[in-house]
Short mmCIF file of C-alpha atoms in Angstrom, two decimals:
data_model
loop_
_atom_site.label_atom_id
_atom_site.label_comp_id
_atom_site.label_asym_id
_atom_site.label_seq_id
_atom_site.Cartn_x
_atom_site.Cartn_y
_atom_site.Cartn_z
CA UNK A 52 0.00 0.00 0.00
CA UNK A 53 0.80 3.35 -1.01
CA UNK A 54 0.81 5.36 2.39
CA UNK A 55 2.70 2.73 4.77
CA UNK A 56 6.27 3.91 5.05
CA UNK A 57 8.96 1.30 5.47
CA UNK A 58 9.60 2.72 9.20
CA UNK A 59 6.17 1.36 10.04
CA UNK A 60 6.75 -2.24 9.12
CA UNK A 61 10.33 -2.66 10.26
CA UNK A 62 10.17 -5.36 12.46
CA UNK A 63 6.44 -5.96 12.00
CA UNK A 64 6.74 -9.02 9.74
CA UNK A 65 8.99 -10.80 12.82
CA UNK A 66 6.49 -10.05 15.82
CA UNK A 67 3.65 -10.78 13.32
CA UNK A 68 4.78 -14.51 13.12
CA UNK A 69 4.88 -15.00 17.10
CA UNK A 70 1.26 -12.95 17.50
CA UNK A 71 -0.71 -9.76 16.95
CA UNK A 72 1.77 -6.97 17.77
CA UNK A 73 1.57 -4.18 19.78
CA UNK A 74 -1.24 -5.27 21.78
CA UNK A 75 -1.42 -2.68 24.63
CA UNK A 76 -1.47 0.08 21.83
CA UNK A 77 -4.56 -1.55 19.73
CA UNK A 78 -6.36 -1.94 23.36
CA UNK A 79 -5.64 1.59 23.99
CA UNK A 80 -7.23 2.90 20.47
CA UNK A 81 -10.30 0.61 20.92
CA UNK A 82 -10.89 1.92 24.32
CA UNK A 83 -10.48 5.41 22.91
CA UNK A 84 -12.89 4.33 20.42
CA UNK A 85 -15.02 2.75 23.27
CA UNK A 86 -15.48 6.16 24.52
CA UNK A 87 -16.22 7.72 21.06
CA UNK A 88 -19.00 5.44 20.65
CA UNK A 89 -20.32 5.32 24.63
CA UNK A 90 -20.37 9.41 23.60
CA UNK A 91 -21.96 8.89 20.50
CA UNK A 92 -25.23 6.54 21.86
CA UNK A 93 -25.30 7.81 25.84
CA UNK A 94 -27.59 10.79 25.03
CA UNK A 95 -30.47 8.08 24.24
CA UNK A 96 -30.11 7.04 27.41
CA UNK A 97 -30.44 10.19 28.72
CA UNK A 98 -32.90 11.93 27.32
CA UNK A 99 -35.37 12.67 29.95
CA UNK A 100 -33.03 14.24 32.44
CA UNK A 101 -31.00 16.49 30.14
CA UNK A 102 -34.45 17.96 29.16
CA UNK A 103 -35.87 18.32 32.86
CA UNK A 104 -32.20 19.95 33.23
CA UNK A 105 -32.25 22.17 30.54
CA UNK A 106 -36.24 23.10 30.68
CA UNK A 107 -36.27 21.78 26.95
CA UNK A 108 -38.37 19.17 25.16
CA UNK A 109 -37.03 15.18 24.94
CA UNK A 110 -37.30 15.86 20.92
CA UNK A 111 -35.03 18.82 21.27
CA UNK A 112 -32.72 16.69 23.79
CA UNK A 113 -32.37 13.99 20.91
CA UNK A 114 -31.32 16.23 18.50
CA UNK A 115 -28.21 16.37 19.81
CA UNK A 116 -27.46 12.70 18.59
CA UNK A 117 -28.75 13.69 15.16
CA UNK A 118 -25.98 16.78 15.27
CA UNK A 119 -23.57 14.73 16.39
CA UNK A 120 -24.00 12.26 13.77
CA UNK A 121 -24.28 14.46 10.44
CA UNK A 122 -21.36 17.02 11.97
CA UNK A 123 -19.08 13.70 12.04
CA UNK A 124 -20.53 12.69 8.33
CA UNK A 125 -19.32 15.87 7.34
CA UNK A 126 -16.19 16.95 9.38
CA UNK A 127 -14.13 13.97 9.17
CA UNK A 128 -13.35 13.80 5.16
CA UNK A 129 -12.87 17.34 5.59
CA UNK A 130 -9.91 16.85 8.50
CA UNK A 131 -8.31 13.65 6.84
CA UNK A 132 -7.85 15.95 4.53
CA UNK A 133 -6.51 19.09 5.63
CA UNK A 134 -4.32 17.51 8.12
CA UNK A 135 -2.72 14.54 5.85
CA UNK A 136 0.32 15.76 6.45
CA UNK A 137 0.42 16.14 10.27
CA UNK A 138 2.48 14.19 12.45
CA UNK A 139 -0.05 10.72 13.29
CA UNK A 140 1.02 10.44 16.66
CA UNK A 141 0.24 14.48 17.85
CA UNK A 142 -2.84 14.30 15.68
CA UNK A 143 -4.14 11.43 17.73
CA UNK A 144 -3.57 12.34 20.53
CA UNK A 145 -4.38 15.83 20.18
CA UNK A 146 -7.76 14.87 18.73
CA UNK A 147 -8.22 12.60 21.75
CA UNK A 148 -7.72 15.56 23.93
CA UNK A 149 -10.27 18.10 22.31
CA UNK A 150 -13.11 15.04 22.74
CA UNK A 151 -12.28 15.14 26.61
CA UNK A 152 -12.44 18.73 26.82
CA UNK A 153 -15.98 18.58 24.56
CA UNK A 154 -17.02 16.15 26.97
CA UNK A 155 -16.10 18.50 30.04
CA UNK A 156 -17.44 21.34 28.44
CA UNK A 157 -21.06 19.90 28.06
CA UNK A 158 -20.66 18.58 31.37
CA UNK A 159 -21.17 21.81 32.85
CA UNK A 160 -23.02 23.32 30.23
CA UNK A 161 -25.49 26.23 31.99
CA UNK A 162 -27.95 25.48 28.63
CA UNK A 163 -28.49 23.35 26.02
CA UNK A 164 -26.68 26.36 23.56
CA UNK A 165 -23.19 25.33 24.79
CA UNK A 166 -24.48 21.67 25.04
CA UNK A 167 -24.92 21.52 21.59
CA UNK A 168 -21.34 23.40 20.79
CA UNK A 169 -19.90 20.91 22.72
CA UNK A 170 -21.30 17.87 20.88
CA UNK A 171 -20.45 19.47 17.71
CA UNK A 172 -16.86 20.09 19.38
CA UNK A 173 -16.44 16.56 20.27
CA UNK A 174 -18.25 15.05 17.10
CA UNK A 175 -15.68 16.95 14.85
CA UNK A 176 -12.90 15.50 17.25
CA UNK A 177 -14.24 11.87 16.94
CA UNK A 178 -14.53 12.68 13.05
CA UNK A 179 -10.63 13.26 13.45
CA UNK A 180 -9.46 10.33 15.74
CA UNK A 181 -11.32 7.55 14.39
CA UNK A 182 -9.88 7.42 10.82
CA UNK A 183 -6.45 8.35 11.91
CA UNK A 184 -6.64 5.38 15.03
CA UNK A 185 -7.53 3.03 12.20
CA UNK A 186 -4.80 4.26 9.80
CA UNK A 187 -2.48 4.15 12.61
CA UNK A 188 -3.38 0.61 12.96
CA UNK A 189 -3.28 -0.61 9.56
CA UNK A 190 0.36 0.56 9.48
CA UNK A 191 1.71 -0.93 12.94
CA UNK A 192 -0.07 -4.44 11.77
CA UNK A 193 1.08 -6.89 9.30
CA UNK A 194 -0.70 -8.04 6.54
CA UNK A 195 -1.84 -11.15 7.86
CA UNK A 196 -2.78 -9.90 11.45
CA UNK A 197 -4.47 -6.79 9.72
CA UNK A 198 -8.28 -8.00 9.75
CA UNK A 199 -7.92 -9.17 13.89
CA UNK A 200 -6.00 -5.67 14.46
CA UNK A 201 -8.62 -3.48 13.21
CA UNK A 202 -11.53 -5.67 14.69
CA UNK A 203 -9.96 -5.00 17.89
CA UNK A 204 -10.08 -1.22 17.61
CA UNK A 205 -13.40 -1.18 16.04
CA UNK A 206 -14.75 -3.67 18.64
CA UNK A 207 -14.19 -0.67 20.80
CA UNK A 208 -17.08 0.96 19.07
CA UNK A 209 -19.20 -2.24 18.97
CA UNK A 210 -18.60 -2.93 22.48
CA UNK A 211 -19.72 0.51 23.69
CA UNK A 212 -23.30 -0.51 21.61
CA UNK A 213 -23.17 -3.33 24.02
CA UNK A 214 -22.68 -0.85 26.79
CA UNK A 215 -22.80 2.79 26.06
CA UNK A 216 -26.74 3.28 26.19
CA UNK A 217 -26.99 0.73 29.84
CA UNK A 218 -24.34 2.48 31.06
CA UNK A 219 -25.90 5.84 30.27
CA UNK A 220 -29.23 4.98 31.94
CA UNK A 221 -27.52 3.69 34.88
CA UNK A 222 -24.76 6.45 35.80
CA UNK A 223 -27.92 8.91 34.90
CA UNK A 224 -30.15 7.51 37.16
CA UNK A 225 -27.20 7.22 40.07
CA UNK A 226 -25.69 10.62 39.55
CA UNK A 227 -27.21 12.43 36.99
CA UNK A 228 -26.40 12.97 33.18
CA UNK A 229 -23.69 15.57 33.76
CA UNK A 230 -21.80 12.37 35.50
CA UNK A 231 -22.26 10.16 32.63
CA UNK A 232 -20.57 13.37 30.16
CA UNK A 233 -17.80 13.21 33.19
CA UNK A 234 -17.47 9.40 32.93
CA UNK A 235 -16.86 9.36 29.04
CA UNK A 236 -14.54 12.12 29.27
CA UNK A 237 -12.47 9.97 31.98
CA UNK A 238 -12.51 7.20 29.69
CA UNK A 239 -11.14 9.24 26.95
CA UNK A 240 -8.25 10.67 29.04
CA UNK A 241 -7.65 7.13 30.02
CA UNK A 242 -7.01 6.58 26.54
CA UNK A 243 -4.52 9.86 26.25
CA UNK A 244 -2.50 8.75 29.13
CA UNK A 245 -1.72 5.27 27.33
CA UNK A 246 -1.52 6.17 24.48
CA UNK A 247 1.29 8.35 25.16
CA UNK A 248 3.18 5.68 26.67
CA UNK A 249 2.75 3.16 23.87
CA UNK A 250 2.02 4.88 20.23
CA UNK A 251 5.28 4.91 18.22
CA UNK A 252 6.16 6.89 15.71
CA UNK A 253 4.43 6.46 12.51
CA UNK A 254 6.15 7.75 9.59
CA UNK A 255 4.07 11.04 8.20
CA UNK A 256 2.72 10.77 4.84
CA UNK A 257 4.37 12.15 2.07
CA UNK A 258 2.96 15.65 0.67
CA UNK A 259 -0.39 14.87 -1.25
CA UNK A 260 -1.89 17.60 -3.56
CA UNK A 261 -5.29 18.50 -3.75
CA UNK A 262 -6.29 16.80 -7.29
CA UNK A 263 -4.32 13.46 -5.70
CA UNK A 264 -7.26 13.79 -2.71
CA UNK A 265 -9.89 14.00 -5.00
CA UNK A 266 -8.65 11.41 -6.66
CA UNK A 267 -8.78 9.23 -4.04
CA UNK A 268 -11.85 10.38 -2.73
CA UNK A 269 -13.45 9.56 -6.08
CA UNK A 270 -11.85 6.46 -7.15
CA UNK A 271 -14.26 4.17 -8.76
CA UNK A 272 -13.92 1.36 -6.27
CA UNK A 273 -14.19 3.86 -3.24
CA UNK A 274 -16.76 5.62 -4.21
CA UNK A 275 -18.98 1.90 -5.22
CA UNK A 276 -17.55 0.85 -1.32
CA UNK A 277 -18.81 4.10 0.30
CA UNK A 278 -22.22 3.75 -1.64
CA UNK A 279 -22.53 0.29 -0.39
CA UNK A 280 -21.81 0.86 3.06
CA UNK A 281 -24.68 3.49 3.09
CA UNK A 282 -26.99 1.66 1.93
CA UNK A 283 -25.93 -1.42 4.16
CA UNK A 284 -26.19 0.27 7.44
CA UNK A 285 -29.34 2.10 6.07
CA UNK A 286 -30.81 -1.44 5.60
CA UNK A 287 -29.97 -2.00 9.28
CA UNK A 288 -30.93 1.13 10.99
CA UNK A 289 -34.20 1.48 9.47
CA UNK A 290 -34.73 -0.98 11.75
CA UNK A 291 -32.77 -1.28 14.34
CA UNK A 292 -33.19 2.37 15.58
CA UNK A 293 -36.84 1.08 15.80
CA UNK A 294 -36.50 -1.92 17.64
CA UNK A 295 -38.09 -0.88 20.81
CA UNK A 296 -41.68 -0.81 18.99
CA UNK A 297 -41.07 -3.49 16.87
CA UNK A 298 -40.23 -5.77 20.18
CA UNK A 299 -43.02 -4.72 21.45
CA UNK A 300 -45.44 -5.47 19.25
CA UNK A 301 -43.81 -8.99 17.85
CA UNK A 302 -43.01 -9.84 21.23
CA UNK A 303 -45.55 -8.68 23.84
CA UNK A 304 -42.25 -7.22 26.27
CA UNK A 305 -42.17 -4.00 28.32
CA UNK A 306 -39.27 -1.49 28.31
CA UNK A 307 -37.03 -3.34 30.60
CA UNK A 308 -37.66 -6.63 28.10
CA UNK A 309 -36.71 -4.38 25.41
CA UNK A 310 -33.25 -3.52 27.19
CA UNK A 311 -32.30 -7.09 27.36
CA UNK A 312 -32.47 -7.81 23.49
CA UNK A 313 -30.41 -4.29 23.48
CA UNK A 314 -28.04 -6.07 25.86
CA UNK A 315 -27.96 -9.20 23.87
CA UNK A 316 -27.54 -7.41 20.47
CA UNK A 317 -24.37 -5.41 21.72
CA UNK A 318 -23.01 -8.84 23.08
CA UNK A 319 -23.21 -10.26 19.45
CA UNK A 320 -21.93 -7.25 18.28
CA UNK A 321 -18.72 -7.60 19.67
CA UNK A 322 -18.43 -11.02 18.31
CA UNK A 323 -19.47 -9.65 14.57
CA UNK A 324 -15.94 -7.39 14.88
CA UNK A 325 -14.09 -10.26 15.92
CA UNK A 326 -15.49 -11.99 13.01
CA UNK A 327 -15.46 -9.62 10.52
CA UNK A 328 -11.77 -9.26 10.91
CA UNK A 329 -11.20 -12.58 11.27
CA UNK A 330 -13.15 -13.24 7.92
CA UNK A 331 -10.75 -10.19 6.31
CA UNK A 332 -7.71 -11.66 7.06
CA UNK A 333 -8.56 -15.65 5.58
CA UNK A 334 -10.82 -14.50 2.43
CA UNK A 335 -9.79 -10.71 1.94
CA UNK A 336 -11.94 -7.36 2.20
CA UNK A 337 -14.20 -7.69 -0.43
CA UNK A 338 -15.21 -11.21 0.27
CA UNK A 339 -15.79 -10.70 4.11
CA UNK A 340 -17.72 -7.62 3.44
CA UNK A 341 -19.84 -9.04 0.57
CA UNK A 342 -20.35 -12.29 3.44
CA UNK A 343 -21.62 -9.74 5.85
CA UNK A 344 -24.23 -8.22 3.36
CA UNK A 345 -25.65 -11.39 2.85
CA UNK A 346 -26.03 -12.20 6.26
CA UNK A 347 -27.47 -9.24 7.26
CA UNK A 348 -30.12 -9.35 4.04
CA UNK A 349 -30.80 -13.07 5.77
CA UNK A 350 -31.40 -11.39 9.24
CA UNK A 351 -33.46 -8.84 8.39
CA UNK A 352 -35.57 -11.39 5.78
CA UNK A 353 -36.08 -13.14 8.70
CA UNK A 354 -37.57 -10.33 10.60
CA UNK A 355 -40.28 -9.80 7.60
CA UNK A 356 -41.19 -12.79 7.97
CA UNK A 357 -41.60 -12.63 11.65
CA UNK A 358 -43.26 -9.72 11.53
CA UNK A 359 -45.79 -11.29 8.82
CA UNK A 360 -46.67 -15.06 9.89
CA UNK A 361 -45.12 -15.25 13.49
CA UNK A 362 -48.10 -15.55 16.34
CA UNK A 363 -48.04 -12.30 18.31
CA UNK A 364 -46.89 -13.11 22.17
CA UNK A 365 -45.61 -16.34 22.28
CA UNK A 366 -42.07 -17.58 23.27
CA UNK A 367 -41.30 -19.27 19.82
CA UNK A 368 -42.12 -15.52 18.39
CA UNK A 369 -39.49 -14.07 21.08
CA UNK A 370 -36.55 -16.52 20.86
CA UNK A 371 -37.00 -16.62 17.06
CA UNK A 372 -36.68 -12.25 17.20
CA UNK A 373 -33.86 -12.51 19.38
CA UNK A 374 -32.13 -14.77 17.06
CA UNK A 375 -32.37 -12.35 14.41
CA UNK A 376 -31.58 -9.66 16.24
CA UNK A 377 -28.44 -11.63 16.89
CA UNK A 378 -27.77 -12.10 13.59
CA UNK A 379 -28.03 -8.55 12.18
CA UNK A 380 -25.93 -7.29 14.69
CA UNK A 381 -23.35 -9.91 14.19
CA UNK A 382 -23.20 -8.95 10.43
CA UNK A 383 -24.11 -5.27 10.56
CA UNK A 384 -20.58 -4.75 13.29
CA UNK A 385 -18.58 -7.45 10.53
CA UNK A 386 -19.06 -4.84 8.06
CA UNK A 387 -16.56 -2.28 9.20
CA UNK A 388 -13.27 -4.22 9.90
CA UNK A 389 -13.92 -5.95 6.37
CA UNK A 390 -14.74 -2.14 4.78
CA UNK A 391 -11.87 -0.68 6.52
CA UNK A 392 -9.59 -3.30 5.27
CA UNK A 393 -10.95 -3.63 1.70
CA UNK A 394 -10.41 0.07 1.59
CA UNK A 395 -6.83 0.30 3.07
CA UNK A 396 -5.17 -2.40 0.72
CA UNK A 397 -6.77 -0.24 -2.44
CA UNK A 398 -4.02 1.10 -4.51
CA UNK A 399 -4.76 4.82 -3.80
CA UNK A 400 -2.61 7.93 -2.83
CA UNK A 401 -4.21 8.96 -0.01
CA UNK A 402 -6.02 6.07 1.95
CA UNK A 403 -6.66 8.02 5.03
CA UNK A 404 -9.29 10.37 3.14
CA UNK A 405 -10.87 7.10 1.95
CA UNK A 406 -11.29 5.66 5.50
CA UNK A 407 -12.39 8.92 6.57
CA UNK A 408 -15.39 8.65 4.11
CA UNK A 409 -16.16 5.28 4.96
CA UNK A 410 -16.73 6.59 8.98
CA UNK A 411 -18.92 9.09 7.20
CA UNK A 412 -20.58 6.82 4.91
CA UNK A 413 -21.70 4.40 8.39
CA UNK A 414 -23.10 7.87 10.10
CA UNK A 415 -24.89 8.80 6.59
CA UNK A 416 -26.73 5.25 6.55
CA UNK A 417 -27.82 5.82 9.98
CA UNK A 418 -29.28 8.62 9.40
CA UNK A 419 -30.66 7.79 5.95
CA UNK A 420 -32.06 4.62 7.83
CA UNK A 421 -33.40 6.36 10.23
CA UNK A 422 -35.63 8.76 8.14
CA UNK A 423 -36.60 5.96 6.20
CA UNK A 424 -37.75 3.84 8.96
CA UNK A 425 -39.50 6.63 10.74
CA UNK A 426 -41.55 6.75 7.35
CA UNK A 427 -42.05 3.50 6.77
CA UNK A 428 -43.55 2.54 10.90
CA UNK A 429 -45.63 6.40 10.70
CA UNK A 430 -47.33 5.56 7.43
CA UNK A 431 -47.86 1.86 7.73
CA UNK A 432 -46.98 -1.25 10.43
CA UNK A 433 -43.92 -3.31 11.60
CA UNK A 434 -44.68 -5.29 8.57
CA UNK A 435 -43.41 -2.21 6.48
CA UNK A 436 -40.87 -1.55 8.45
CA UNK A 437 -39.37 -4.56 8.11
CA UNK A 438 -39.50 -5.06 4.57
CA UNK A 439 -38.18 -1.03 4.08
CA UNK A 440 -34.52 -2.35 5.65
CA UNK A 441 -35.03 -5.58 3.80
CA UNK A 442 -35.35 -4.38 0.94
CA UNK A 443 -32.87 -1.65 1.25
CA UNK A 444 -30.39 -4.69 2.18
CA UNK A 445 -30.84 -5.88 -1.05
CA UNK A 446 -30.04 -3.18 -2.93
CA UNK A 447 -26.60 -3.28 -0.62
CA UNK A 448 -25.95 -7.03 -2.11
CA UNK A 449 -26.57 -5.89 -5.69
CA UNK A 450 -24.18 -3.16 -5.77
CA UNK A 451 -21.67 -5.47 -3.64
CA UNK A 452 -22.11 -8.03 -6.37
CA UNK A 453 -21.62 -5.68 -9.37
CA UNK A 454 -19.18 -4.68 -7.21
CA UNK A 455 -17.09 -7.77 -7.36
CA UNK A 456 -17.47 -8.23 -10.98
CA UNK A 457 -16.04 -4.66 -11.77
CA UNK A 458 -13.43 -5.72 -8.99
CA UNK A 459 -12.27 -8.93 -10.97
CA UNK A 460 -12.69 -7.03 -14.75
CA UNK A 461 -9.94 -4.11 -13.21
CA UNK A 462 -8.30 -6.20 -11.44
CA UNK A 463 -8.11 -3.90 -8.42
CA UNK A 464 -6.39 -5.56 -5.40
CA UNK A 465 -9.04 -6.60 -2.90
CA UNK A 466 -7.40 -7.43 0.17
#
């Protein structure tokens, strides 16, 4: 690969063939990453009390995950890009540093005015960590422990879906929401502090010009990945972000019933970013990430079909939902290790734009998903909500399949 400077893999090949190297530093990315995410979902968890707080509307509270969201969409391409040539390690950890002091700031905001600058503050520093942790990681790893190293940072983010929104409630409850802002930040220092003990140096890029950026941000094979990947997580958020209701009504639970398939569906998603890079490493990029489409098409076929024969109430209907919920969340968290590494072994100048996108492209299917899903439960039933992700899933495993073919005609490197 293009960007990965010989200083980088000197002596990566040797501890490659004994384990996956520099452990300590790929635990202390994912737990930065952990905190990131925790950030990113704890406001759901939280919505009640920041609005009794702030004398503002729940609506208005949840907003501020909608902000979050489309400012990272749009900030991180933009700061891959502007500081390419910065030195990795004082980018990370400098990016790190602003999220803490985002997450500090909106834990004392006086109003929901400098709550909302602060989530915009710390979105735009997640925007900037996240891509650079991951292209810090693809060049510390070797190629065959590449896959398992980026699952392990992006299991950070999978891992906080597990946790982020339980641990929200909780700490909110116990000590208010301010204390769960506090608690992230602390995690996120946590992360600074090792970090600075463990990152080594990773060789700066070499000067990249403006028309070498676009070209890498438009590159055929990008630009068919970053479609994909919208329209994949779309498929799974129109759904997912609705799966309180549609729980409900398949399954006859209350809230708390609700919060264990949550809990169970961040368990499996840990185990779909172990998979998924895994999966990357033994069959390549493409191949994982294609896999992962068609199980999550599967999953979510299975949840139409649930939500159009299965008897309303009973326990086959409940274990049989929790299954798929299982499944989509094992292949919805497989996608971005496989993504990730599909994109960083294409031959392009500046990878680290690409991957930037790619972060963007997740957070512009969740939103996408979201709107349509909001739609499709308004205007019609579960039934229709269902088949809306299901049948944007598809259109994910056409592309990924025209995808391959174009792949194998160009003979582009896929792993």
């Amino acid at each position: 690969m293009t960007s990965r400077g010989t200083t980088a893999e000197t002596g990566m090949e040797t501890a490659g063939k004994e384990g996956m190297p520099h452990r300590l530093l790929l635990l202390a990315l994912a737990l930065g990453a952990f905190s990131i995410g925790t950030d990113s979902l704890i406001i759901s968890g939280l919505l009640g009390e920041i609005a009794a707080d702030l004398d503002v509307s729940e609506a208005t509270v949840g907003q501020l995950i909608s902000v979050f969201a489309l400012v990272y969409a749009a900030g991180a391409p933009v700061l891959a890009t502007v500081t390419a040539a910065l030195n990795r390690k004082r980018l990370l950890q400098g990016a790190l540093t602003v999220f803490v002091l985002a997450n500090l700031l909106g834990a004392v905001a006086p109003n929901y005015a400098v709550l909302m600058a602060s989530r915009v503050l710390a979105a735009l520093a997640a925007g900037l960590y996240l891509p650079c942790a991951i292209m810090i990681t693809v060049s510390v790893a070797p190629q065959q422990w590449r896959g398992r190293a980026l699952a392990v940072v992006v299991g950070g983010m999978s891992a906080a879906t597990a946790l982020g929104i339980p641990l929200g409630t909780l700490v909110g409850a116990v000590g208010g929401w301010r204390l769960a802002l506090l608690l992230v930040a602390a995690l996120a220092a946590a992360a600074v502090a090792v970090l600075a003990g463990v990152l080594p140096y990773v060789p700066t890029q070499a000067a990249v010009t403006i028309r070498q950026r676009i070209t890498a941000a438009t590159h055929p094979m990008v630009l068919i990945a970053l479609l994909t990947n919208v329209l994949a997580c779309a498929g799974e958020f129109a759904v997912v972000i609705y799966v309180a209701p549609l729980a409900m009504q398949l399954t006859g639970v209350e809230a708390a019933g609700v919060s264990a398939f949550l809990l169970v569906s961040g368990m499996a998603a840990v185990a779909g970013s172990a998979l998924g890079g895994r999966a990357a490493d033994r069959f390549g990029g493409r191949r994982a990430y294609g896999g992962a489409v068609v199980l999550l098409f599967t999953g979510l076929l299975a949840m139409v079909l649930l939500a159009v024969a299965a008897p309303r109430n009973a326990p086959g209907t409940t274990f049989a939902f929790a299954l798929c919920l299982c499944v989509v969340s094992v292949a919805s968290w497989a996608l971005p290790p496989a993504q990730n590494h599909l994109i960083s072994g294409l031959d392009i100048p500046e990878p680290t734009v690409a991957l930037s996108l790619n972060g963007s492209s997740s957070y512009l299917g969740l939103a996408l998903g979201g709107a349509l899903g909001g739609l499709a439960l308004e205007h019609g039933s579960i039934t229709t909500l269902t088949l809306t992700g299901a049948a944007i899933e598809l259109l994910a495993l056409v592309i990924v399949v025209l995808a391959a073919a174009l792949a194998r005609q160009r003979r582009t490197p896929a792993r």
